[in-house]
Amino acid sequence: MNSRHPPPFVKALLGSLKDLAPILLVITFFQLAVIGQPLPNLADMLVGTLFVVIGLTLFVQGLELGLFPIGGSMAHAFARKGSLFWLLAFAFALGFGTTVAEPALIAVAREAAQVAAEGGMIGRDPDSMSRYARGLRYTVALSVGFAIALGVLRIIRGWPVHLLIVGGYLGVLLMTLVAPKEIIGIAYDSGGVTTSTITVPLVTALGVGLAAAIKGRNPMVDGFGLIAFASLTPMIFVMAYGMVVT
Amino acid sequence: MKLLHGLLHTTAATLLDVLPIALVIFGFQLLVLRRPIPNLKRMLLGFFYVLVGLAFFLEGLDLALFPLGKAMAAQLTDPRFLVGLTATSPPGNLHWSDYHWVYLFAFAVGFATTIAEPALLAVAIKANEVSGGAIGVWGLRASVALGVAIGLVLGTWRIISGYPIHWFIIGGYVVAVTQTLFAPRLIVPLAYDSGGVTTSTVTVPLVTALGLGLASHVPGRSAMLDGFGLIAFASLFPMVTVMAHAQIAQWRLNRKRTKATEQ
């Protein structure tokens, strides 16, 4: 192997280390200079950090090997195919599938289930906790799928993007008034959590492919509409989920 | 041995998480587009990597990032640490301004993780091109990082003071929408994007743990009612600061022009 060009795996490993470095620097500084106390379970934390680095590296590497090339080419193919039904079905399925596999969402949903169990909102047994976490994630995934499909329809029909955004905000506002207080924090968070590692590149590919296939569209503006809307609808849907669960 | 068992268990569980997207890709490619899967071997290897990577990542979070965030929150809110070693005063008497180290930590985490975010660099370079150089790459990165940092400080302050979250988030959106009407048109999509870009896969769990830890250690707060919301703050405020940055850049440009024509 040529030593001047590190193998892709090493490059990806360095990349995830770089992602983690600022957090570790800030935490180390605060531990040493401000708090001045040793961290509990230091060995566990070092092993865990190593796991996070390895995991993130493999995950990103796997996406680039398997999912991104075919996902991107499929998005382009559907954007050009001309069948509105299949395009919308693909948009929905893509948003749903990528969101279910989003690592940050899996982690946050598990944490939310634990908090809800400790707060007495759901049962304390592992069964109802994992049911709650799964329900939360599938709700978010449904809402992202819905948002992507609606966003694609908007691009095709040429509806102004403000309409969807302002409508979405009004929806958030109204749901906040009626949703149980316990769900509001996690609902607001789910908007920012969903649009992450897997969803953004694939959805952007769909938006760009679509904007390129329709004359007179700006890829940047149209791609943006998809992501912005996909971080709005989870808030509304999760608040609805909270009303159903409690 | 316990570690290995945990890993295997998590890998089995993540199979269910990766299944939907695999079904979507294979199903639509084979049944709707009716095309064979190119590089099938490479793709299966890719899915295998995704599966194992996800398992390692989730196990690592449970071992390191979640406990770390909570331990930091516990140490930073310890009354003995905050107001000196006078364990005599009851913990209920702390004012929100006594928690200044929490705000500083939140600011540092927000700023440091955002300024180093690779996805943000790509957006900043694009913004520089689109604006014809009016928006500098460093200026945009700094304004997004500042937005995340301010968002997290406000978010931690809200957790500590206990005000309802929707006042802040809805208020923030009203500001952002108002700015949208006046900001230079080309920056608007970038500003809205920057909100989503900043909250990366590593930052989200740590920040979530910090919020939950704070809510469970500050007297009178509950993790369920007050613990979440930091991510929402961190994705909202960059929109505001990025549009503000563009508005200031435009205002300065206009002032320069009017000065030049006056002379």
Short mmCIF file of C-alpha atoms in Angstrom, two decimals:
data_model
loop_
_atom_site.label_atom_id
_atom_site.label_comp_id
_atom_site.label_asym_id
_atom_site.label_seq_id
_atom_site.Cartn_x
_atom_site.Cartn_y
_atom_site.Cartn_z
CA MET A 1 0.00 0.00 0.00
CA ASN A 2 1.24 3.46 -0.87
CA SER A 3 2.25 5.25 2.30
CA ARG A 4 1.59 8.74 0.97
CA HIS A 5 -2.08 7.97 0.39
CA PRO A 6 -3.53 6.50 3.56
CA PRO A 7 -6.20 3.85 2.96
CA PRO A 8 -9.76 5.20 3.09
CA PHE A 9 -10.40 3.56 6.43
CA VAL A 10 -7.54 5.44 8.08
CA LYS A 11 -8.72 8.65 6.49
CA ALA A 12 -12.23 8.09 7.83
CA LEU A 13 -10.80 7.24 11.26
CA LEU A 14 -8.89 10.52 11.33
CA GLY A 15 -12.06 12.27 10.22
CA SER A 16 -14.12 10.95 13.15
CA LEU A 17 -11.30 11.73 15.56
CA LYS A 18 -11.35 15.29 14.27
CA ASP A 19 -15.12 15.43 14.85
CA LEU A 20 -14.68 14.33 18.43
CA ALA A 21 -11.55 16.36 19.24
CA PRO A 22 -13.18 19.72 20.06
CA ILE A 23 -15.58 18.10 22.55
CA LEU A 24 -12.78 16.17 24.21
CA LEU A 25 -10.62 19.32 24.39
CA VAL A 26 -13.38 21.37 26.03
CA ILE A 27 -14.20 18.60 28.51
CA THR A 28 -10.56 17.96 29.40
CA PHE A 29 -9.99 21.68 29.94
CA PHE A 30 -13.01 21.99 32.22
CA GLN A 31 -12.09 18.86 34.15
CA LEU A 32 -8.49 19.92 34.76
CA ALA A 33 -8.72 23.69 35.06
CA VAL A 34 -12.21 24.37 36.44
CA ILE A 35 -13.66 21.37 38.24
CA GLY A 36 -10.39 19.83 39.34
CA GLN A 37 -11.98 16.48 40.15
CA PRO A 38 -11.26 13.15 38.49
CA LEU A 39 -13.94 11.75 36.21
CA PRO A 40 -15.78 8.71 37.53
CA ASN A 41 -15.13 5.46 35.60
CA LEU A 42 -12.32 6.88 33.51
CA ALA A 43 -11.48 3.48 31.99
CA ASP A 44 -15.06 2.93 30.83
CA MET A 45 -15.14 6.37 29.30
CA LEU A 46 -11.91 5.82 27.37
CA VAL A 47 -13.18 2.50 26.00
CA GLY A 48 -16.50 4.14 25.17
CA THR A 49 -14.86 7.03 23.36
CA LEU A 50 -12.81 4.55 21.35
CA PHE A 51 -16.05 2.71 20.50
CA VAL A 52 -17.68 5.96 19.37
CA VAL A 53 -14.73 6.73 17.10
CA ILE A 54 -14.64 3.20 15.62
CA GLY A 55 -18.41 3.11 15.26
CA LEU A 56 -18.69 6.47 13.55
CA THR A 57 -15.84 5.58 11.19
CA LEU A 58 -17.38 2.27 10.15
CA PHE A 59 -20.80 3.85 9.84
CA VAL A 60 -19.69 6.68 7.55
CA GLN A 61 -17.46 4.30 5.59
CA GLY A 62 -20.37 1.91 5.11
CA LEU A 63 -22.68 4.71 3.95
CA GLU A 64 -20.16 5.84 1.37
CA LEU A 65 -19.59 2.28 0.14
CA GLY A 66 -23.14 1.08 0.01
CA LEU A 67 -25.87 3.61 0.47
CA PHE A 68 -24.85 6.99 -0.94
CA PRO A 69 -23.89 5.96 -4.50
CA ILE A 70 -27.03 3.94 -5.18
CA GLY A 71 -29.29 6.23 -3.16
CA GLY A 72 -28.06 9.25 -5.09
CA SER A 73 -28.47 7.59 -8.48
CA MET A 74 -31.93 6.33 -7.56
CA ALA A 75 -32.98 9.82 -6.47
CA HIS A 76 -31.87 11.15 -9.85
CA ALA A 77 -33.62 8.31 -11.67
CA PHE A 78 -36.94 8.94 -9.89
CA ALA A 79 -36.65 12.69 -10.40
CA ARG A 80 -36.43 12.09 -14.17
CA LYS A 81 -38.86 9.20 -14.43
CA GLY A 82 -41.92 11.38 -14.68
CA SER A 83 -44.31 9.22 -12.65
CA LEU A 84 -45.58 11.46 -9.87
CA PHE A 85 -46.95 8.58 -7.81
CA TRP A 86 -43.67 6.65 -7.70
CA LEU A 87 -41.65 9.79 -7.13
CA LEU A 88 -43.75 10.69 -4.08
CA ALA A 89 -43.71 7.10 -2.83
CA PHE A 90 -39.93 7.02 -3.14
CA ALA A 91 -39.59 10.41 -1.43
CA PHE A 92 -41.69 9.21 1.49
CA ALA A 93 -39.88 5.87 1.78
CA LEU A 94 -36.47 7.54 1.59
CA GLY A 95 -37.31 10.01 4.35
CA PHE A 96 -38.80 7.25 6.51
CA GLY A 97 -36.00 4.71 6.01
CA THR A 98 -33.10 7.08 6.53
CA THR A 99 -34.65 8.55 9.68
CA VAL A 100 -35.18 5.15 11.30
CA ALA A 101 -31.45 4.43 10.89
CA GLU A 102 -30.29 7.87 12.13
CA PRO A 103 -27.88 7.14 15.03
CA ALA A 104 -28.48 10.32 17.02
CA LEU A 105 -32.23 9.72 16.94
CA ILE A 106 -31.85 6.14 18.20
CA ALA A 107 -29.75 7.40 21.10
CA VAL A 108 -32.03 10.30 22.02
CA ALA A 109 -35.19 8.17 21.80
CA ARG A 110 -33.73 5.60 24.22
CA GLU A 111 -32.82 8.38 26.61
CA ALA A 112 -36.30 9.88 26.30
CA ALA A 113 -37.87 6.52 27.12
CA GLN A 114 -35.77 6.21 30.25
CA VAL A 115 -36.70 9.72 31.39
CA ALA A 116 -40.37 9.10 30.67
CA ALA A 117 -40.25 5.87 32.69
CA GLU A 118 -38.54 7.56 35.63
CA GLY A 119 -41.09 10.37 35.47
CA GLY A 120 -43.98 7.91 35.59
CA MET A 121 -45.31 8.78 32.13
CA ILE A 122 -44.94 5.18 30.94
CA GLY A 123 -44.28 1.85 32.66
CA ARG A 124 -40.83 1.19 34.12
CA ASP A 125 -40.37 -2.23 32.53
CA PRO A 126 -37.94 -2.54 29.59
CA ASP A 127 -40.81 -3.64 27.37
CA SER A 128 -42.85 -0.47 27.58
CA MET A 129 -39.67 1.61 27.46
CA SER A 130 -38.53 0.11 24.18
CA ARG A 131 -42.08 0.37 22.86
CA TYR A 132 -42.13 4.09 23.69
CA ALA A 133 -38.69 4.65 22.11
CA ARG A 134 -39.68 2.79 18.98
CA GLY A 135 -42.98 4.68 18.79
CA LEU A 136 -41.12 7.96 19.07
CA ARG A 137 -38.70 7.07 16.30
CA TYR A 138 -41.33 5.75 13.92
CA THR A 139 -43.40 8.89 14.55
CA VAL A 140 -40.42 11.06 13.66
CA ALA A 141 -39.66 8.87 10.63
CA LEU A 142 -43.28 9.14 9.43
CA SER A 143 -43.17 12.90 9.78
CA VAL A 144 -39.89 13.17 7.86
CA GLY A 145 -41.26 10.93 5.09
CA PHE A 146 -44.41 13.07 4.94
CA ALA A 147 -42.33 16.26 4.86
CA ILE A 148 -40.08 15.03 2.05
CA ALA A 149 -43.03 13.88 -0.05
CA LEU A 150 -44.87 17.17 0.48
CA GLY A 151 -41.65 19.10 -0.21
CA VAL A 152 -41.19 17.23 -3.49
CA LEU A 153 -44.77 18.00 -4.47
CA ARG A 154 -44.07 21.65 -3.68
CA ILE A 155 -41.02 21.68 -5.95
CA ILE A 156 -43.03 20.17 -8.82
CA ARG A 157 -46.06 22.39 -8.40
CA GLY A 158 -43.91 25.45 -7.71
CA TRP A 159 -45.74 26.46 -4.51
CA PRO A 160 -43.89 29.20 -2.62
CA VAL A 161 -41.71 27.73 0.12
CA HIS A 162 -42.90 30.32 2.68
CA LEU A 163 -46.35 28.80 2.57
CA LEU A 164 -45.11 25.48 3.92
CA ILE A 165 -42.72 26.99 6.45
CA VAL A 166 -45.22 29.46 7.91
CA GLY A 167 -47.92 26.80 7.86
CA GLY A 168 -45.56 24.47 9.69
CA TYR A 169 -44.77 27.04 12.35
CA LEU A 170 -48.45 27.69 12.88
CA GLY A 171 -48.91 23.92 13.28
CA VAL A 172 -46.15 23.83 15.89
CA LEU A 173 -47.73 26.75 17.72
CA LEU A 174 -51.20 25.19 17.79
CA MET A 175 -49.92 21.77 18.86
CA THR A 176 -47.88 23.36 21.66
CA LEU A 177 -51.10 24.76 23.13
CA VAL A 178 -52.82 21.37 23.30
CA ALA A 179 -49.96 18.86 23.76
CA PRO A 180 -49.03 17.53 27.22
CA LYS A 181 -46.18 19.47 28.82
CA GLU A 182 -43.99 16.37 29.18
CA ILE A 183 -43.64 15.89 25.43
CA ILE A 184 -42.88 19.46 24.32
CA GLY A 185 -39.13 19.45 25.04
CA ILE A 186 -38.42 16.18 23.25
CA ALA A 187 -40.75 17.18 20.40
CA TYR A 188 -38.82 20.40 19.79
CA ASP A 189 -35.53 18.51 19.97
CA SER A 190 -36.61 15.88 17.48
CA GLY A 191 -36.67 18.51 14.74
CA GLY A 192 -32.95 19.13 15.07
CA VAL A 193 -32.00 15.51 15.68
CA THR A 194 -33.55 14.02 12.55
CA THR A 195 -31.75 15.88 9.83
CA SER A 196 -28.30 14.41 10.23
CA THR A 197 -25.77 11.90 8.94
CA ILE A 198 -27.84 9.78 6.55
CA THR A 199 -30.91 11.85 5.81
CA VAL A 200 -29.32 15.10 4.67
CA PRO A 201 -27.05 13.77 1.86
CA LEU A 202 -29.75 11.54 0.35
CA VAL A 203 -32.54 14.10 0.60
CA THR A 204 -30.28 16.79 -0.82
CA ALA A 205 -29.52 14.45 -3.74
CA LEU A 206 -33.27 14.11 -4.33
CA GLY A 207 -33.83 17.88 -4.21
CA VAL A 208 -30.90 18.65 -6.49
CA GLY A 209 -31.90 15.92 -8.97
CA LEU A 210 -35.44 17.23 -9.04
CA ALA A 211 -34.43 20.86 -9.46
CA ALA A 212 -32.10 19.85 -12.29
CA ALA A 213 -34.85 17.85 -14.00
CA ILE A 214 -37.36 20.74 -13.94
CA LYS A 215 -36.47 23.81 -15.98
CA GLY A 216 -35.88 27.13 -14.30
CA ARG A 217 -35.32 25.82 -10.75
CA ASN A 218 -32.51 26.71 -8.42
CA PRO A 219 -31.04 23.55 -6.81
CA MET A 220 -29.93 25.41 -3.70
CA VAL A 221 -33.30 26.94 -2.92
CA ASP A 222 -35.24 23.75 -3.66
CA GLY A 223 -32.91 21.45 -1.74
CA PHE A 224 -33.22 23.77 1.23
CA GLY A 225 -36.98 23.62 1.25
CA LEU A 226 -36.87 19.88 1.80
CA ILE A 227 -34.54 19.92 4.80
CA ALA A 228 -36.13 22.93 6.49
CA PHE A 229 -39.57 21.38 6.22
CA ALA A 230 -38.28 18.01 7.42
CA SER A 231 -37.08 19.58 10.65
CA LEU A 232 -40.48 21.22 11.23
CA THR A 233 -42.94 18.36 10.86
CA PRO A 234 -41.34 16.08 13.52
CA MET A 235 -42.24 18.68 16.17
CA ILE A 236 -45.92 18.55 15.17
CA PHE A 237 -46.06 14.75 14.84
CA VAL A 238 -44.21 14.04 18.10
CA MET A 239 -46.54 16.34 20.02
CA ALA A 240 -49.45 14.40 18.51
CA TYR A 241 -47.73 11.17 19.59
CA GLY A 242 -47.47 12.58 23.11
CA MET A 243 -51.21 13.24 23.14
CA VAL A 244 -51.92 9.68 22.07
CA VAL A 245 -49.53 8.04 24.56
CA THR A 246 -50.60 9.91 27.70
CA MET B 1 -17.00 -10.53 28.10
CA LYS B 2 -19.79 -8.21 29.23
CA LEU B 3 -18.59 -5.72 26.64
CA LEU B 4 -18.71 -8.30 23.86
CA HIS B 5 -22.15 -9.44 24.91
CA GLY B 6 -23.40 -5.86 24.86
CA LEU B 7 -21.96 -5.33 21.40
CA LEU B 8 -23.55 -8.47 19.99
CA HIS B 9 -26.89 -7.59 21.53
CA THR B 10 -26.76 -4.06 20.11
CA THR B 11 -25.76 -5.37 16.66
CA ALA B 12 -28.81 -7.62 16.62
CA ALA B 13 -30.99 -4.68 17.64
CA THR B 14 -29.54 -2.36 14.99
CA LEU B 15 -30.44 -4.89 12.31
CA LEU B 16 -34.00 -3.69 12.75
CA ASP B 17 -32.90 -0.06 12.40
CA VAL B 18 -31.07 -0.57 9.11
CA LEU B 19 -33.72 -2.87 7.64
CA PRO B 20 -36.17 -0.15 6.43
CA ILE B 21 -33.62 1.76 4.36
CA ALA B 22 -32.24 -1.49 2.93
CA LEU B 23 -35.78 -2.51 1.93
CA VAL B 24 -36.40 0.90 0.38
CA ILE B 25 -33.22 0.76 -1.70
CA PHE B 26 -33.56 -2.87 -2.83
CA GLY B 27 -37.33 -2.73 -3.27
CA PHE B 28 -37.47 0.42 -5.35
CA GLN B 29 -34.41 -0.50 -7.42
CA LEU B 30 -35.54 -4.03 -8.26
CA LEU B 31 -39.33 -3.66 -8.38
CA VAL B 32 -40.00 -0.11 -9.53
CA LEU B 33 -36.96 0.98 -11.49
CA ARG B 34 -36.41 -2.67 -12.53
CA ARG B 35 -32.66 -2.37 -12.61
CA PRO B 36 -30.07 -4.71 -11.11
CA ILE B 37 -28.09 -3.60 -8.08
CA PRO B 38 -24.71 -2.33 -9.26
CA ASN B 39 -21.71 -3.56 -7.22
CA LEU B 40 -23.86 -5.82 -5.07
CA LYS B 41 -20.88 -7.14 -3.10
CA ARG B 42 -19.65 -3.65 -2.29
CA MET B 43 -23.11 -2.59 -1.23
CA LEU B 44 -23.60 -5.55 1.09
CA LEU B 45 -20.21 -4.84 2.63
CA GLY B 46 -21.32 -1.23 3.06
CA PHE B 47 -24.51 -2.29 4.87
CA PHE B 48 -22.46 -4.60 7.08
CA TYR B 49 -20.17 -1.69 8.02
CA VAL B 50 -23.20 0.49 8.77
CA LEU B 51 -24.63 -2.21 11.02
CA VAL B 52 -21.44 -2.84 13.01
CA GLY B 53 -20.58 0.86 13.11
CA LEU B 54 -24.01 1.72 14.52
CA ALA B 55 -23.62 -0.94 17.22
CA PHE B 56 -20.17 0.32 18.25
CA PHE B 57 -21.39 3.91 18.23
CA LEU B 58 -24.43 3.21 20.42
CA GLU B 59 -22.44 1.08 22.87
CA GLY B 60 -19.78 3.80 23.05
CA LEU B 61 -22.43 6.42 23.74
CA ASP B 62 -23.75 4.40 26.67
CA LEU B 63 -20.24 3.86 28.02
CA ALA B 64 -18.80 7.32 27.46
CA LEU B 65 -20.76 10.27 26.09
CA PHE B 66 -24.00 9.90 28.07
CA PRO B 67 -22.28 9.33 31.44
CA LEU B 68 -19.78 12.05 30.60
CA GLY B 69 -22.45 14.64 29.90
CA LYS B 70 -24.33 13.73 33.05
CA ALA B 71 -21.17 13.66 35.21
CA MET B 72 -20.16 17.09 33.94
CA ALA B 73 -23.65 18.41 34.65
CA ALA B 74 -23.51 16.93 38.17
CA GLN B 75 -20.07 18.36 38.92
CA LEU B 76 -20.84 21.80 37.49
CA THR B 77 -24.08 22.15 39.47
CA ASP B 78 -22.66 20.89 42.76
CA PRO B 79 -23.35 23.69 45.29
CA ARG B 80 -20.03 23.04 47.01
CA PHE B 81 -18.25 23.67 43.73
CA LEU B 82 -20.35 26.71 42.79
CA VAL B 83 -20.27 28.82 45.94
CA GLY B 84 -17.16 27.45 47.59
CA LEU B 85 -16.84 24.75 50.20
CA THR B 86 -19.65 25.96 52.45
CA ALA B 87 -21.82 22.89 52.58
CA THR B 88 -23.84 24.59 55.32
CA SER B 89 -26.12 26.59 53.04
CA PRO B 90 -29.09 24.54 51.86
CA PRO B 91 -28.99 23.79 48.13
CA GLY B 92 -32.37 25.39 47.43
CA ASN B 93 -31.02 28.90 47.81
CA LEU B 94 -28.92 29.08 44.67
CA HIS B 95 -29.75 31.89 42.27
CA TRP B 96 -29.61 31.21 38.52
CA SER B 97 -26.60 33.51 38.25
CA ASP B 98 -24.64 31.21 40.56
CA TYR B 99 -24.42 28.66 37.78
CA HIS B 100 -22.03 30.72 35.65
CA TRP B 101 -19.70 27.77 35.01
CA VAL B 102 -22.56 25.88 33.39
CA TYR B 103 -23.17 28.73 30.96
CA LEU B 104 -19.47 28.98 30.16
CA PHE B 105 -19.27 25.22 29.57
CA ALA B 106 -22.34 25.30 27.32
CA PHE B 107 -20.88 28.19 25.36
CA ALA B 108 -17.51 26.43 24.96
CA VAL B 109 -19.08 23.14 23.83
CA GLY B 110 -21.35 24.90 21.35
CA PHE B 111 -18.67 27.11 19.88
CA ALA B 112 -15.88 24.52 19.70
CA THR B 113 -17.93 21.71 18.15
CA THR B 114 -19.52 24.00 15.57
CA ILE B 115 -16.43 25.82 14.40
CA ALA B 116 -14.78 22.43 13.71
CA GLU B 117 -17.82 20.96 11.90
CA PRO B 118 -16.79 19.89 8.35
CA ALA B 119 -20.34 20.16 6.96
CA LEU B 120 -20.39 23.80 8.02
CA LEU B 121 -17.19 24.58 6.13
CA ALA B 122 -18.82 23.35 2.92
CA VAL B 123 -21.85 25.58 3.53
CA ALA B 124 -19.61 28.57 4.32
CA ILE B 125 -17.65 28.19 1.08
CA LYS B 126 -20.93 28.05 -0.86
CA ALA B 127 -22.18 31.17 0.92
CA ASN B 128 -19.00 33.00 0.03
CA GLU B 129 -19.47 32.17 -3.66
CA VAL B 130 -23.16 33.02 -3.73
CA SER B 131 -22.73 36.37 -2.02
CA GLY B 132 -19.88 37.40 -4.32
CA GLY B 133 -17.47 37.60 -1.39
CA ALA B 134 -19.65 39.84 0.81
CA ILE B 135 -19.97 37.03 3.36
CA GLY B 136 -16.57 35.74 4.38
CA VAL B 137 -16.01 32.05 5.05
CA TRP B 138 -14.71 32.74 8.55
CA GLY B 139 -17.40 35.30 9.26
CA LEU B 140 -20.14 32.79 8.51
CA ARG B 141 -18.51 29.98 10.46
CA ALA B 142 -18.04 32.27 13.43
CA SER B 143 -21.62 33.51 13.29
CA VAL B 144 -23.02 29.96 13.15
CA ALA B 145 -20.77 28.87 16.02
CA LEU B 146 -21.81 31.93 17.98
CA GLY B 147 -25.44 31.10 17.27
CA VAL B 148 -25.05 27.56 18.61
CA ALA B 149 -23.12 28.81 21.63
CA ILE B 150 -25.71 31.49 22.46
CA GLY B 151 -28.48 28.95 21.89
CA LEU B 152 -26.94 26.50 24.35
CA VAL B 153 -26.33 29.22 26.96
CA LEU B 154 -29.95 30.36 26.70
CA GLY B 155 -31.09 26.75 26.75
CA THR B 156 -29.14 25.91 29.92
CA TRP B 157 -30.36 29.12 31.51
CA ARG B 158 -33.92 28.09 30.71
CA ILE B 159 -33.39 24.67 32.29
CA ILE B 160 -31.96 26.28 35.43
CA SER B 161 -34.55 29.03 35.70
CA GLY B 162 -37.43 26.78 34.67
CA TYR B 163 -39.23 29.06 32.20
CA PRO B 164 -41.44 27.20 29.69
CA ILE B 165 -39.51 26.24 26.57
CA HIS B 166 -42.11 27.34 24.03
CA TRP B 167 -41.72 31.01 24.98
CA PHE B 168 -38.13 30.85 23.77
CA ILE B 169 -38.56 28.65 20.73
CA ILE B 170 -41.67 30.36 19.39
CA GLY B 171 -40.18 33.75 20.18
CA GLY B 172 -37.01 32.73 18.35
CA TYR B 173 -38.98 31.62 15.32
CA VAL B 174 -40.87 34.91 15.24
CA VAL B 175 -37.51 36.72 15.17
CA ALA B 176 -36.19 34.39 12.45
CA VAL B 177 -39.27 34.80 10.26
CA THR B 178 -39.18 38.59 10.68
CA GLN B 179 -35.52 38.60 9.69
CA THR B 180 -36.37 36.47 6.65
CA LEU B 181 -38.45 39.37 5.32
CA PHE B 182 -35.54 41.82 5.51
CA ALA B 183 -32.39 39.73 5.06
CA PRO B 184 -30.61 39.54 1.67
CA ARG B 185 -32.57 36.93 -0.25
CA LEU B 186 -29.72 34.56 -1.09
CA ILE B 187 -28.65 34.10 2.51
CA VAL B 188 -32.06 32.85 3.65
CA PRO B 189 -31.73 29.22 2.46
CA LEU B 190 -28.21 29.04 3.87
CA ALA B 191 -29.35 30.45 7.19
CA TYR B 192 -32.13 27.87 7.46
CA ASP B 193 -29.71 25.11 6.47
CA SER B 194 -27.12 26.16 9.01
CA GLY B 195 -29.49 25.30 11.81
CA GLY B 196 -29.69 21.68 10.78
CA VAL B 197 -26.05 21.33 9.81
CA THR B 198 -24.65 22.18 13.20
CA THR B 199 -26.21 19.48 15.31
CA SER B 200 -23.92 16.57 14.47
CA THR B 201 -24.16 12.96 15.51
CA VAL B 202 -21.60 13.34 18.29
CA THR B 203 -22.83 16.67 19.64
CA VAL B 204 -26.48 15.64 19.98
CA PRO B 205 -26.02 12.86 22.59
CA LEU B 206 -23.58 14.88 24.68
CA VAL B 207 -25.79 17.97 24.70
CA THR B 208 -28.86 15.86 25.48
CA ALA B 209 -27.03 14.26 28.41
CA LEU B 210 -25.96 17.68 29.65
CA GLY B 211 -29.55 18.94 29.60
CA LEU B 212 -30.92 15.86 31.36
CA GLY B 213 -28.11 16.00 33.93
CA LEU B 214 -28.77 19.67 34.64
CA ALA B 215 -32.51 19.15 35.02
CA SER B 216 -32.03 16.30 37.46
CA HIS B 217 -29.44 18.14 39.61
CA VAL B 218 -30.85 21.64 39.80
CA PRO B 219 -33.32 21.76 42.68
CA GLY B 220 -36.95 22.05 41.61
CA ARG B 221 -36.43 20.86 38.03
CA SER B 222 -37.50 17.54 36.54
CA ALA B 223 -35.72 15.72 33.73
CA MET B 224 -39.01 14.98 32.01
CA LEU B 225 -40.36 18.54 32.00
CA ASP B 226 -37.15 20.55 31.69
CA GLY B 227 -34.38 18.22 30.50
CA PHE B 228 -34.96 18.30 26.76
CA GLY B 229 -34.83 21.26 24.42
CA LEU B 230 -31.14 22.13 24.15
CA ILE B 231 -30.94 20.71 20.61
CA ALA B 232 -33.90 22.87 19.59
CA PHE B 233 -32.11 25.96 20.92
CA ALA B 234 -28.87 24.95 19.16
CA SER B 235 -30.60 24.57 15.81
CA LEU B 236 -32.73 27.71 16.04
CA PHE B 237 -30.27 30.41 17.01
CA PRO B 238 -27.77 29.93 14.15
CA MET B 239 -30.57 30.99 11.77
CA VAL B 240 -30.90 34.25 13.67
CA THR B 241 -27.16 34.97 13.89
CA VAL B 242 -26.45 34.04 10.26
CA MET B 243 -29.18 36.34 8.96
CA ALA B 244 -28.02 39.06 11.36
CA HIS B 245 -24.48 38.61 10.06
CA ALA B 246 -25.64 39.02 6.46
CA GLN B 247 -27.78 42.02 7.36
CA ILE B 248 -24.85 43.73 9.06
CA ALA B 249 -22.57 42.94 6.10
CA GLN B 250 -25.14 44.44 3.72
CA TRP B 251 -25.69 47.51 5.87
CA ARG B 252 -21.97 48.19 6.00
CA LEU B 253 -21.68 47.74 2.24
CA ASN B 254 -24.54 50.21 1.67
CA ARG B 255 -23.00 52.74 4.02
CA LYS B 256 -19.69 52.49 2.20
CA ARG B 257 -21.47 53.04 -1.12
CA THR B 258 -23.42 56.09 0.04
CA LYS B 259 -20.22 57.53 1.50
CA ALA B 260 -18.46 56.95 -1.80
CA THR B 261 -21.22 58.71 -3.76
CA GLU B 262 -21.27 61.64 -1.35
CA GLN B 263 -17.62 62.33 -1.91
#
